[in-house]
Coordinates of C-alpha atoms in Angstrom, one line a residue:
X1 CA 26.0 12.3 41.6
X2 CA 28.7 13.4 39.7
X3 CA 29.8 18.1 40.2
X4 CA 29.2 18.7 36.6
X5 CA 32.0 21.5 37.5
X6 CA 34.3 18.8 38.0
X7 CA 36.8 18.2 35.3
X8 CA 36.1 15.0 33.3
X9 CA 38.4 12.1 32.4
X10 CA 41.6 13.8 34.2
X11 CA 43.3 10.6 34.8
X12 CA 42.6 6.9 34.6
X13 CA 43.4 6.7 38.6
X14 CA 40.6 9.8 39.2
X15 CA 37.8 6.8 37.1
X16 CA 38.6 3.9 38.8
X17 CA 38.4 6.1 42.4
X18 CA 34.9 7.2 41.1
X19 CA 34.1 3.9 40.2
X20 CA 35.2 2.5 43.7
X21 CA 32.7 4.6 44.9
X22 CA 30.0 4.3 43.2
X23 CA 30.2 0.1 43.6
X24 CA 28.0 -0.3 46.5
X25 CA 25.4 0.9 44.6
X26 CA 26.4 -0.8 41.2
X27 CA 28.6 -3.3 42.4
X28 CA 28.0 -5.8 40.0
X29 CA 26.0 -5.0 36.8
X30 CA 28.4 -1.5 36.5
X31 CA 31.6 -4.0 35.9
X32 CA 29.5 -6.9 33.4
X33 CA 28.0 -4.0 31.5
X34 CA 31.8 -2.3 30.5
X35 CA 32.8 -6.0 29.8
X36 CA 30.1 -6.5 27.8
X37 CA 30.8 -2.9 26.0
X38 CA 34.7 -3.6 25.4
X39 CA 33.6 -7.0 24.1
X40 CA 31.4 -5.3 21.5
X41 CA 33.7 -2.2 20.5
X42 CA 36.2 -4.8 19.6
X43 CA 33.8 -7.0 17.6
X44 CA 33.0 -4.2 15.9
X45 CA 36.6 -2.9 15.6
X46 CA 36.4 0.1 17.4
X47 CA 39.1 -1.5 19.8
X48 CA 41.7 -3.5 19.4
X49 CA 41.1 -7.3 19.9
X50 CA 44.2 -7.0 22.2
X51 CA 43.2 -4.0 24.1
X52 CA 43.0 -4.4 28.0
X53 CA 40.1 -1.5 28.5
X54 CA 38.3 0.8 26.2
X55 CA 38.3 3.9 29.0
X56 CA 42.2 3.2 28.5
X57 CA 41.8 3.4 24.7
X58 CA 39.8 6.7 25.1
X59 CA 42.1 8.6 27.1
X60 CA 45.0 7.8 24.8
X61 CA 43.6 8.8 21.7
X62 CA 42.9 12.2 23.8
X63 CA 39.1 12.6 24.3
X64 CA 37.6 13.2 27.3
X65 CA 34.8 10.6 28.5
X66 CA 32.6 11.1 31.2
X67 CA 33.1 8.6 34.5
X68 CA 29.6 8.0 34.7
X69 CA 28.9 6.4 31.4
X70 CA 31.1 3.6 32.6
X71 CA 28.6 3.0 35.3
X72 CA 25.1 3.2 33.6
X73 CA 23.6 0.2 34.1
X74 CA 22.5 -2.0 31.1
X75 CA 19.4 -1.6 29.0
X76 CA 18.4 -5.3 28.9
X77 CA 18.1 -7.7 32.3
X78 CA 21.5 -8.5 34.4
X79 CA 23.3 -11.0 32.5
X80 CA 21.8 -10.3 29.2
X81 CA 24.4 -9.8 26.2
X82 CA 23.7 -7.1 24.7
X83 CA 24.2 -6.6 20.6
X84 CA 25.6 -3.9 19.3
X85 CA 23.7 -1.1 17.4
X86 CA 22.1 -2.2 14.2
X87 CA 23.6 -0.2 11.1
X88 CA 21.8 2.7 9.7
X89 CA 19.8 0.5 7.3
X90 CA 20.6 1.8 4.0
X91 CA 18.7 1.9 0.3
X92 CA 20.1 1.3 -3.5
X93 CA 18.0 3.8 -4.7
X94 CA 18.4 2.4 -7.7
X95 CA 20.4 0.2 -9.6
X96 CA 19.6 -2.8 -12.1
X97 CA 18.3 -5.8 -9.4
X98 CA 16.1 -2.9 -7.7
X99 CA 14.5 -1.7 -11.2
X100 CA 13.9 -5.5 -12.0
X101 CA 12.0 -5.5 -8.4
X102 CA 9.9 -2.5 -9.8
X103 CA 9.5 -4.1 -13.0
X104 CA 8.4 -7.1 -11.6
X105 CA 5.9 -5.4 -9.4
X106 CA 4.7 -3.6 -12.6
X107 CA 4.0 -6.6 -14.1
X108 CA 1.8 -8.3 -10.8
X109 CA -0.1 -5.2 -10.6
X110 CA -0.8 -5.4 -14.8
X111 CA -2.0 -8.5 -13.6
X112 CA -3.8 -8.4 -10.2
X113 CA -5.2 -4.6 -10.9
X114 CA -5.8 -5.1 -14.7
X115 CA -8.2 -7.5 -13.8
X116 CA -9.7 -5.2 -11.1
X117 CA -10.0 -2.3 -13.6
X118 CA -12.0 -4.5 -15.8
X119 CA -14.6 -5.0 -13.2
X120 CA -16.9 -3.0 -15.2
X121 CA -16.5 -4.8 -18.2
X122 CA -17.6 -7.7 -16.5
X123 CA -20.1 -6.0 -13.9
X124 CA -22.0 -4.9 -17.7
X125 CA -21.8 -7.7 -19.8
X126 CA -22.8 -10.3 -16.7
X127 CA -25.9 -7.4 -15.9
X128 CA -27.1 -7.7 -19.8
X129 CA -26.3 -11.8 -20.3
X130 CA -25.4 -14.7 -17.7
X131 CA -27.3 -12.6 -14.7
X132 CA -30.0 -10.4 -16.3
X133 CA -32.1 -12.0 -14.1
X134 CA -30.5 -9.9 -10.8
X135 CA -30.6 -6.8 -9.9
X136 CA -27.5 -4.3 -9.5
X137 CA -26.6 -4.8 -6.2
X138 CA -26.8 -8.5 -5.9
X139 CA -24.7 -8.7 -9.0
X140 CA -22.5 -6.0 -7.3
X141 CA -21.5 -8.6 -4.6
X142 CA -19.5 -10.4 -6.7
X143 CA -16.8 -7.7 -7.7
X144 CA -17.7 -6.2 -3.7
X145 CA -16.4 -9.6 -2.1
X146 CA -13.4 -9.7 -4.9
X147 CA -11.9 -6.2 -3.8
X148 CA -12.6 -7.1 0.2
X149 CA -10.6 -10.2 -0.5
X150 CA -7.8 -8.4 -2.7
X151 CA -7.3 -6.2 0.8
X152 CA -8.5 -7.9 3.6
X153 CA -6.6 -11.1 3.5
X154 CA -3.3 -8.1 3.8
X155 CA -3.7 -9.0 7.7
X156 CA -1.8 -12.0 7.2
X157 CA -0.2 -11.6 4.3
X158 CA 1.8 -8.5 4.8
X159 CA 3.0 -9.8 8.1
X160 CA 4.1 -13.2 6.2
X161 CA 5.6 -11.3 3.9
X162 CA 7.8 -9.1 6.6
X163 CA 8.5 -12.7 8.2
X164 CA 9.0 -14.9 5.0
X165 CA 9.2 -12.6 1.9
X166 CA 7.8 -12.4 -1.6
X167 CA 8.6 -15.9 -3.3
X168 CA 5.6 -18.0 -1.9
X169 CA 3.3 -15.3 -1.6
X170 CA 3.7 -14.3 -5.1
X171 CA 3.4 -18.1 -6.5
X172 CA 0.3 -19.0 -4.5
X173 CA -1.2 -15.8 -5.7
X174 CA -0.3 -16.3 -9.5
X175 CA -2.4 -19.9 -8.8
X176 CA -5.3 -18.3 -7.8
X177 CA -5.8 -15.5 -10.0
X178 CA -5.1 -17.9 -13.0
X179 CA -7.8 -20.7 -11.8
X180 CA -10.2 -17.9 -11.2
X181 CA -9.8 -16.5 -14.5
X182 CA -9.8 -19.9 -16.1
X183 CA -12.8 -20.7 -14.4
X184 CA -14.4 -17.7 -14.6
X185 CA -14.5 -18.5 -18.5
X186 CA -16.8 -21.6 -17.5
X187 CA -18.9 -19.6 -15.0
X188 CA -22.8 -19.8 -15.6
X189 CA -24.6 -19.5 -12.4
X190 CA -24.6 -17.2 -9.8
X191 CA -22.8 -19.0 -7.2
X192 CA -19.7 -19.9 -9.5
X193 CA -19.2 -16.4 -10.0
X194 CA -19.0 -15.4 -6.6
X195 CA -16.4 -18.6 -6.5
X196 CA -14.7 -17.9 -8.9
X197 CA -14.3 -14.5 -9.8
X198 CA -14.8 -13.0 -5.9
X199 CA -12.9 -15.8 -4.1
X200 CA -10.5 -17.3 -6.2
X201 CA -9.8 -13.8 -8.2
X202 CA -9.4 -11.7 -4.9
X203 CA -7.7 -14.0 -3.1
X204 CA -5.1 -14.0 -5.9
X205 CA -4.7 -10.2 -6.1
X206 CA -4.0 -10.0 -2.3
X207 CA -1.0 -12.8 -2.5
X208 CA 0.0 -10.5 -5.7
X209 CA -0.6 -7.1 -4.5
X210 CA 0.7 -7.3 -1.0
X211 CA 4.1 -8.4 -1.6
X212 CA 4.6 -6.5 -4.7
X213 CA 4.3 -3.8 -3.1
X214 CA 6.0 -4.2 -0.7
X215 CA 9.3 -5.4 -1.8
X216 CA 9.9 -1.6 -3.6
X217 CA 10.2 -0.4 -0.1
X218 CA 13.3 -2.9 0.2
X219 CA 15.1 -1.2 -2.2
X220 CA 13.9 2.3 -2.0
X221 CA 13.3 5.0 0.5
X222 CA 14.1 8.7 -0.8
X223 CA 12.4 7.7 -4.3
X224 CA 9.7 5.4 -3.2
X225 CA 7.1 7.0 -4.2
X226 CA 8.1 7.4 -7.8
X227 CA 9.3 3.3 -7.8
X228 CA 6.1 2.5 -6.4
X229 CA 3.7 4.8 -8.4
X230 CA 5.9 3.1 -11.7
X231 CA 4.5 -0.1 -10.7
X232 CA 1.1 1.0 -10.0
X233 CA 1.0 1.9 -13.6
X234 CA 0.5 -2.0 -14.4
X235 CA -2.6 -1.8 -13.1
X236 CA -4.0 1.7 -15.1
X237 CA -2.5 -0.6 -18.4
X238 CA -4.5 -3.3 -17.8
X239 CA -7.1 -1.4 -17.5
X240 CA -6.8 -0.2 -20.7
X241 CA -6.0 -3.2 -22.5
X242 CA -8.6 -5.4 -20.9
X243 CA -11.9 -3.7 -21.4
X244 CA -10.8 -2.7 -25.3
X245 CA -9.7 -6.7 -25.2
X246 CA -13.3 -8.0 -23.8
X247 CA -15.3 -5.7 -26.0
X248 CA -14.1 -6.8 -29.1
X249 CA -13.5 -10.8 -27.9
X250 CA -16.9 -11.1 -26.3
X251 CA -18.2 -10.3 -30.2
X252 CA -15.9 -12.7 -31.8
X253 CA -15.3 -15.0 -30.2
X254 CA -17.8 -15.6 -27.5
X255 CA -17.8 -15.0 -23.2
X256 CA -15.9 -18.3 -22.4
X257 CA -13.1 -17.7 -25.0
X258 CA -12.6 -13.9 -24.0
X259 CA -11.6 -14.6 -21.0
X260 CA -9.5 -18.0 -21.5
X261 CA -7.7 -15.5 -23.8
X262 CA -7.3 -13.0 -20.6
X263 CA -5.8 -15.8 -18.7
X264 CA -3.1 -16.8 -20.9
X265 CA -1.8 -13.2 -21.1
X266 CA -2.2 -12.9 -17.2
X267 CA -0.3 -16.3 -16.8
X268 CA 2.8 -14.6 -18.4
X269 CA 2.5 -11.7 -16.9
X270 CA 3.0 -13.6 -13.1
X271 CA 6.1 -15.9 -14.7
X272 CA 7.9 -12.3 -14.8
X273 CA 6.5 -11.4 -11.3
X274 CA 7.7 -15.0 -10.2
X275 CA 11.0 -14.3 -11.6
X276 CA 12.0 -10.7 -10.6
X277 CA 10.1 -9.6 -7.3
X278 CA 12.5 -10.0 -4.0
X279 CA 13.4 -8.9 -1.1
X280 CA 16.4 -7.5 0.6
X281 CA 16.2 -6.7 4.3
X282 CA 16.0 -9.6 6.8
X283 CA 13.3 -10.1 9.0
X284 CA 12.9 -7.7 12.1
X285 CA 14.5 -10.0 15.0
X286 CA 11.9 -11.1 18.0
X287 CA 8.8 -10.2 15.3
X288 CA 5.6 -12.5 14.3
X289 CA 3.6 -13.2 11.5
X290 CA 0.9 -11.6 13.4
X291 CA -0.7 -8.1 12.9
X292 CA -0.1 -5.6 16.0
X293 CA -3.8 -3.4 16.6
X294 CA -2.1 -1.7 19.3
X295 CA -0.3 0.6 16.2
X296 CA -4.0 2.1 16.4
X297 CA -2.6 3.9 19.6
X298 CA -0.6 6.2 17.2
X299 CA -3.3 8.3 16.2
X300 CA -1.3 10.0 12.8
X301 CA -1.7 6.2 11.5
X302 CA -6.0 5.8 13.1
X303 CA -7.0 8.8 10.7
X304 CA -4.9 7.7 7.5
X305 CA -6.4 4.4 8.1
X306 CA -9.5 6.3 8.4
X307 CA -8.7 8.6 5.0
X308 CA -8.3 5.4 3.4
X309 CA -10.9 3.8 4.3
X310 CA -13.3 6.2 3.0
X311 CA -11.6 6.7 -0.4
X312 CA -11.1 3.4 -1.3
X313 CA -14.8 3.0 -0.6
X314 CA -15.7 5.6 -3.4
X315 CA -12.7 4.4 -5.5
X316 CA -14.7 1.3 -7.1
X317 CA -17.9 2.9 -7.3
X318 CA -16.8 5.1 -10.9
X319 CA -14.4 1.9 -11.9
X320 CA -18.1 -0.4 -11.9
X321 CA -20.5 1.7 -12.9
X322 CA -19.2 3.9 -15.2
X323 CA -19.9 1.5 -18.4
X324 CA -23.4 1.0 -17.0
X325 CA -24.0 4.6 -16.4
X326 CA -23.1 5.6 -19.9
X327 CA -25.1 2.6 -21.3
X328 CA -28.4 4.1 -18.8
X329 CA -27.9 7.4 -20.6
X330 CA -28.5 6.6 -23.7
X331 CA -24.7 6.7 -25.4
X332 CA -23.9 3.6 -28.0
X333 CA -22.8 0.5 -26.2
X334 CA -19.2 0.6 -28.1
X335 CA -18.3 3.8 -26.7
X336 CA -19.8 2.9 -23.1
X337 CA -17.1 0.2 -22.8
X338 CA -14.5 2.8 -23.9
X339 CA -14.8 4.7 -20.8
X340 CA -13.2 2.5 -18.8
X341 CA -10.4 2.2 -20.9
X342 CA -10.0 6.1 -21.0
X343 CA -10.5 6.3 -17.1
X344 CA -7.4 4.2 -17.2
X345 CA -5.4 6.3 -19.5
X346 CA -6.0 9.2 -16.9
X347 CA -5.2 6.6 -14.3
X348 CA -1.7 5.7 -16.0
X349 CA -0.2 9.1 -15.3
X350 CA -2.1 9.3 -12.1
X351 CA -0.1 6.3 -10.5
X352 CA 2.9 7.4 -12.0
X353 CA 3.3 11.4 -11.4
X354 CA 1.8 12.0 -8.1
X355 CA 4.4 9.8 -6.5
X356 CA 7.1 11.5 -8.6
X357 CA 6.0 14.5 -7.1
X358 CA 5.3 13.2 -3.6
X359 CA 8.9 12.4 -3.2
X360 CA 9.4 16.2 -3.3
X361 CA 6.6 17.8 -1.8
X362 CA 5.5 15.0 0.7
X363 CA 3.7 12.5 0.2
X364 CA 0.3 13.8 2.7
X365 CA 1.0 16.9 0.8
X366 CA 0.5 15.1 -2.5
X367 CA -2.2 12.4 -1.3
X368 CA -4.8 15.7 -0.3
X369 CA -4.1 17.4 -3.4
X370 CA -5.3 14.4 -5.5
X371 CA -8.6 14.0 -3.1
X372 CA -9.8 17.2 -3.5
X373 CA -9.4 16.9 -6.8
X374 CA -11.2 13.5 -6.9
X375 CA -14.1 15.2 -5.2
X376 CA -14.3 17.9 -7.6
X377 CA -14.4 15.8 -10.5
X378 CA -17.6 13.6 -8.6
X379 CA -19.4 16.7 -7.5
X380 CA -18.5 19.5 -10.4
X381 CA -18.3 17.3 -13.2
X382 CA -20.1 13.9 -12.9
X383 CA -23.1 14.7 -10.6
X384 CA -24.3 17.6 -13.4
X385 CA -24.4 15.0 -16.3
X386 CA -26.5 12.4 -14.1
X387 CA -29.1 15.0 -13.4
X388 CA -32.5 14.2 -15.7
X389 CA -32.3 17.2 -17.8
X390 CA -29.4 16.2 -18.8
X391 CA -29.4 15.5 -22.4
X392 CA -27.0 12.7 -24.3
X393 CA -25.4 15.3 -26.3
X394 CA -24.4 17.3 -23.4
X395 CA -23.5 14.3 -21.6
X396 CA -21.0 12.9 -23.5
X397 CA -18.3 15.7 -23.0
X398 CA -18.6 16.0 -19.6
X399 CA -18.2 12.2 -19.2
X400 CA -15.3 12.3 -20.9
X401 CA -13.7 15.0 -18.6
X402 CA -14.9 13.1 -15.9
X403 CA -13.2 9.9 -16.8
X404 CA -10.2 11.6 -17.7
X405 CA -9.5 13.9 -14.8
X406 CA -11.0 11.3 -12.5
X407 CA -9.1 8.4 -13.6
X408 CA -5.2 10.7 -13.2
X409 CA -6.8 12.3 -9.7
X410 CA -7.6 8.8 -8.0
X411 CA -4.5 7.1 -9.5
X412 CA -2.9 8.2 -6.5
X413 CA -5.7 6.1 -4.3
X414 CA -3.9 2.9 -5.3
X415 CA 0.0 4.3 -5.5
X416 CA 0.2 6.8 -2.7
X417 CA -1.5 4.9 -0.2
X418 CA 1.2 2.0 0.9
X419 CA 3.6 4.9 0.3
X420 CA 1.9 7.1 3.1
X421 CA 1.8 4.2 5.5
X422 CA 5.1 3.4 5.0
X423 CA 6.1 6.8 5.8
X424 CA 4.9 6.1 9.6
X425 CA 7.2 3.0 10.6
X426 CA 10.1 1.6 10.1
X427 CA 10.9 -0.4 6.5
X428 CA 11.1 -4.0 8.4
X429 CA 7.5 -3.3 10.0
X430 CA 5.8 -2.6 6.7
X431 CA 4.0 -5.5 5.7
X432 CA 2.4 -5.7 9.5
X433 CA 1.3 -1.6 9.0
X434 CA -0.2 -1.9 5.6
X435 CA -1.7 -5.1 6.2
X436 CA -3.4 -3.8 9.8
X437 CA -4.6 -0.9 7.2
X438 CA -6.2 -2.9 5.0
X439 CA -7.7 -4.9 7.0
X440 CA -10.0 -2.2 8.1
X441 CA -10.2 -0.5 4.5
X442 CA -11.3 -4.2 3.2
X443 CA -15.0 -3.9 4.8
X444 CA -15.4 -0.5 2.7
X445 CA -14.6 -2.3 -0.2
X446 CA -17.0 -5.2 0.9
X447 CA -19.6 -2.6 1.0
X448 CA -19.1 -0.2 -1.3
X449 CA -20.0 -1.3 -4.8
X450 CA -23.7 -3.2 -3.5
X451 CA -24.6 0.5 -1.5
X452 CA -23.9 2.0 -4.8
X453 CA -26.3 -0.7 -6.8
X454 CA -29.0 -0.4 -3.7
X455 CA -28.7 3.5 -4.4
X456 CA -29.6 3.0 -8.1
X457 CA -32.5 1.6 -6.8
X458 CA -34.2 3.2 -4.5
X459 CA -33.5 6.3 -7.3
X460 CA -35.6 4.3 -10.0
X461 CA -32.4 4.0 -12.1
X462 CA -31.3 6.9 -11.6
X463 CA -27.3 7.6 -10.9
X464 CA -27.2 10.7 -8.3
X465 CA -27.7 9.1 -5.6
X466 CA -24.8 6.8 -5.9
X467 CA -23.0 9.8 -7.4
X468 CA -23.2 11.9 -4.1
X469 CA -22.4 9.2 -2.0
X470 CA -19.0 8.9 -3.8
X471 CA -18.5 12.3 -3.5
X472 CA -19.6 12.3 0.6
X473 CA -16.8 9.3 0.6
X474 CA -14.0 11.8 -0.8
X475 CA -14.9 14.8 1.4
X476 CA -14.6 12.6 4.5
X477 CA -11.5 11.2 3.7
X478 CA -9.7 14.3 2.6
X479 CA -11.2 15.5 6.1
X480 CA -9.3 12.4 7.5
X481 CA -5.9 12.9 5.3
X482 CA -5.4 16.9 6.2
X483 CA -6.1 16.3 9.9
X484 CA -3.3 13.7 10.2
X485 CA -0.8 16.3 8.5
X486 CA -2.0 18.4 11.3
X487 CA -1.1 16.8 13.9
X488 CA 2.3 15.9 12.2
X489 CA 3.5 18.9 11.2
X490 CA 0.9 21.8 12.4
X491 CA -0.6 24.3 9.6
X492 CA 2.5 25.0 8.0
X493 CA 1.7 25.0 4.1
X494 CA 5.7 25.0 3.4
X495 CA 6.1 21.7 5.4
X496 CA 7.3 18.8 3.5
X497 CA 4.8 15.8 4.6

């Protein structure tokens, strides 16, 4: 060991003594690892290519280095060469080919999510026409198995995406969504449904969704939140635009031309997505195309897995039933279609201003704010307009209160989640952390929607049921959400998370 009261870096004669030494007991790694380390300064330019030693180099520029970091030996095995420290990785922030990412994104969630968010256009019209012969919750498995596919097939896709990036990815998906769509529009029985519109249609969002997403966190860090909430918005305006599209369409000019019409504007929409989304890191050396369950270990990421599992399980629950709700209540069938588009309104500046805001209060902090809220609008707005005594009149402006404040509270479900996973790895490892999240949120989604149907019937129609177990859904993952803060940053309310 070295007298930490000895003077360090005296002489060059005083090292190489210490070194002598010490070489019995580092006799050969000690002199391959400071070859290996001059080699590397001097690639890097720290030294001179014509410099005999870097210890040398030290002492004449007149700092004082300590003999025994010229002994340490190497981290990798004897013989291995070892690369010198990656760069800080660093972000544009901005600038006109990361605003084209975002823009690009924007317009892959219009299409993926616009077509999500007119579920309950669909989940009515089908319930009233093609499949009045069902019940709710075998008609709910259709849209159930789309949103399980949208996230579950993440567990390879995100880790393809950290391997391969965007281009593929977003190409396959733009061929799926548009045959589902297209053959959606032919869709008579049960089974080509599921096909179509659950298969085809989620497999499509996922290829879209994933790398969408993404590719924002390539190009931004301090800001992602607000990029990434920007680009969510596609998805709250095609929630508006499709429902008021469908309702008048499906009157004009029929089921099968509604949506052919649908799947023209959505093939546009993914030609822009095709032409702007990319990435810009390279792939994380040494890593696989294979999601890593061991990342479960780090318990912060179990329970926001956990948090949004439960959400996104009560997320699609309002987004299918609401049109049907409002028709079971007695208000006029135009309006009833209207809701969704209005949920969406809310939903537009839900995507966009909670991540504006999480990049400066944290994003946790942001993410349990909107929860709660979400569970207040379920439990103290929606649940006392479904009771029975209820009457239409009273109804309708609570209903609108809930779509409004429900649809800007659970805007964040959608933008704020990849945000908060991102937050808990590095930027190359991404894709394999949202994808192992999804994969796990996917069988809530798988299950959600045809619980809620099974609830309306076992309540003879009736909507609390279903109502309560959205709101059960919230309180559990805002549960989920505030103990992972915890355990980050303790019970400081000041604490940027």
């Amino acid at each position: 060991m070295v007298d930490a009261d000895q003077p360090l870096g005296e002489t060059a004669m005083q090292q190489k003594d210490f070194r002598e030494r010490m070489a019995p007991e580092f006799p050969k790694e000690a002199s391959e690892f400071q070859g290996r380390v001059l080699y590397n300064k001097q690639r890097l330019g720290i030294v001179p290519q014509d410099h005999p030693n870097d210890q040398d180099h030290d002492l004449e520029k007149g700092r004082q280095q300590s003999p025994a970091s010229s002994i340490l030996p190497p981290k990798g095995t004897p013989g291995q060469v070892l690369e010198p420290e990656a760069e800080e990785v660093t972000y544009p922030e901005g600038g006109f080919q990361a605003w084209l990412v975002v823009f690009g994104s924007f317009c892959g969630m219009l299409a993926a999510f616009g077509l999500a968010n007119a579920v309950g256009t669909y989940q009515a019209y089908l319930s009233t026409h093609q499949l009045a012969d069902y019940d709710e919750s075998t008609i709910g498995w259709i849209f159930s198995i789309y949103v399980f596919l949208a996230f579950f097939c993440g567990v390879q896709i995100g880790p393809v995406f950290d391997a391969k990036g965007p281009r593929w990815l977003i190409l396959a998906g733009s061929v799926c969504l548009i045959a589902a769509v297209m053959g959606l529009a032919e869709a008579t029985e049960y089974w080509h449904f599921i096909l179509t519109f659950g298969i085809f249609g989620g497999l499509g969002t996922s290829l879209l969704f994933t790398p969408a997403m993404s590719s924002i966190g390539h190009f931004f860090k301090v800001s992602r939140g607000n990029a990434s909430g920007l680009a969510a918005t596609g998805g709250s305006v095609g929630g508006i635009m499709f429902p008021l599209l469908l309702q008048h369409l499906f009157d004009s000019v029929g089921f099968a031309w509604a949506t052919r019409i649908m799947g023209f504007i959505l093939l546009f929409l993914v030609i822009l997505a095709n032409l702007f989304i990319r990435s810009r890191l390279p792939p994380k050396a040494g890593g696989s195309v294979w999601p890593d369950p061991m990342i479960f270990k780090d318990k912060v990421f179990a329970l926001t897995t956990a948090g949004v599992f439960f959400i996104e399980w009560a997320l699609f629950i309002p987004i299918s039933y609401i049109t049907s709700y409002a028709l079971h209540v007695g208000i006029n069938s135009t309006f009833s279609y209207q809701l969704l588009a209005i949920l969406n309104v809310g939903s537009f500046f839900g995507r966009w201003l909670p991540g504006y805001v999480a990049d400066r209060w944290g994003r946790f902090n942001t993410m349990i704010i909107t929860v709660f809220l979400c569970l207040m609008f379920v439990i103290g707005v929606w649940l006392p307009a479904a009771t029975p005594e209820s009457a239409v009149r009273d109804n309708i402006p609570l209903i609108v209160i809930f779509v409004l404040g429900f649809g800007f509270a659970s805007g964040s479900n959608i933008s704020l989640t990849p945000v908060c996973v991102g937050q808990l790895c590095e930027t190359e490892q991404y894709g394999r952390y949202y994808a192992t999240c999804y994969t796990v949120v996917s069988f809530g989604c798988l299950t959600g929607i045809p619980i809620a149907g099974a609830l309306i019937s076992l309540d003879g129609g009736e909507y609390w049921g279903l109502i309560l177990f959205t709101g059960a859904c919230y309180f559990v993952g805002l549960v989920c959400f505030a103990t992972a803060r915890i355990m980050s940053v303790g019970w400081r309310l000041n604490a940027v998370f």
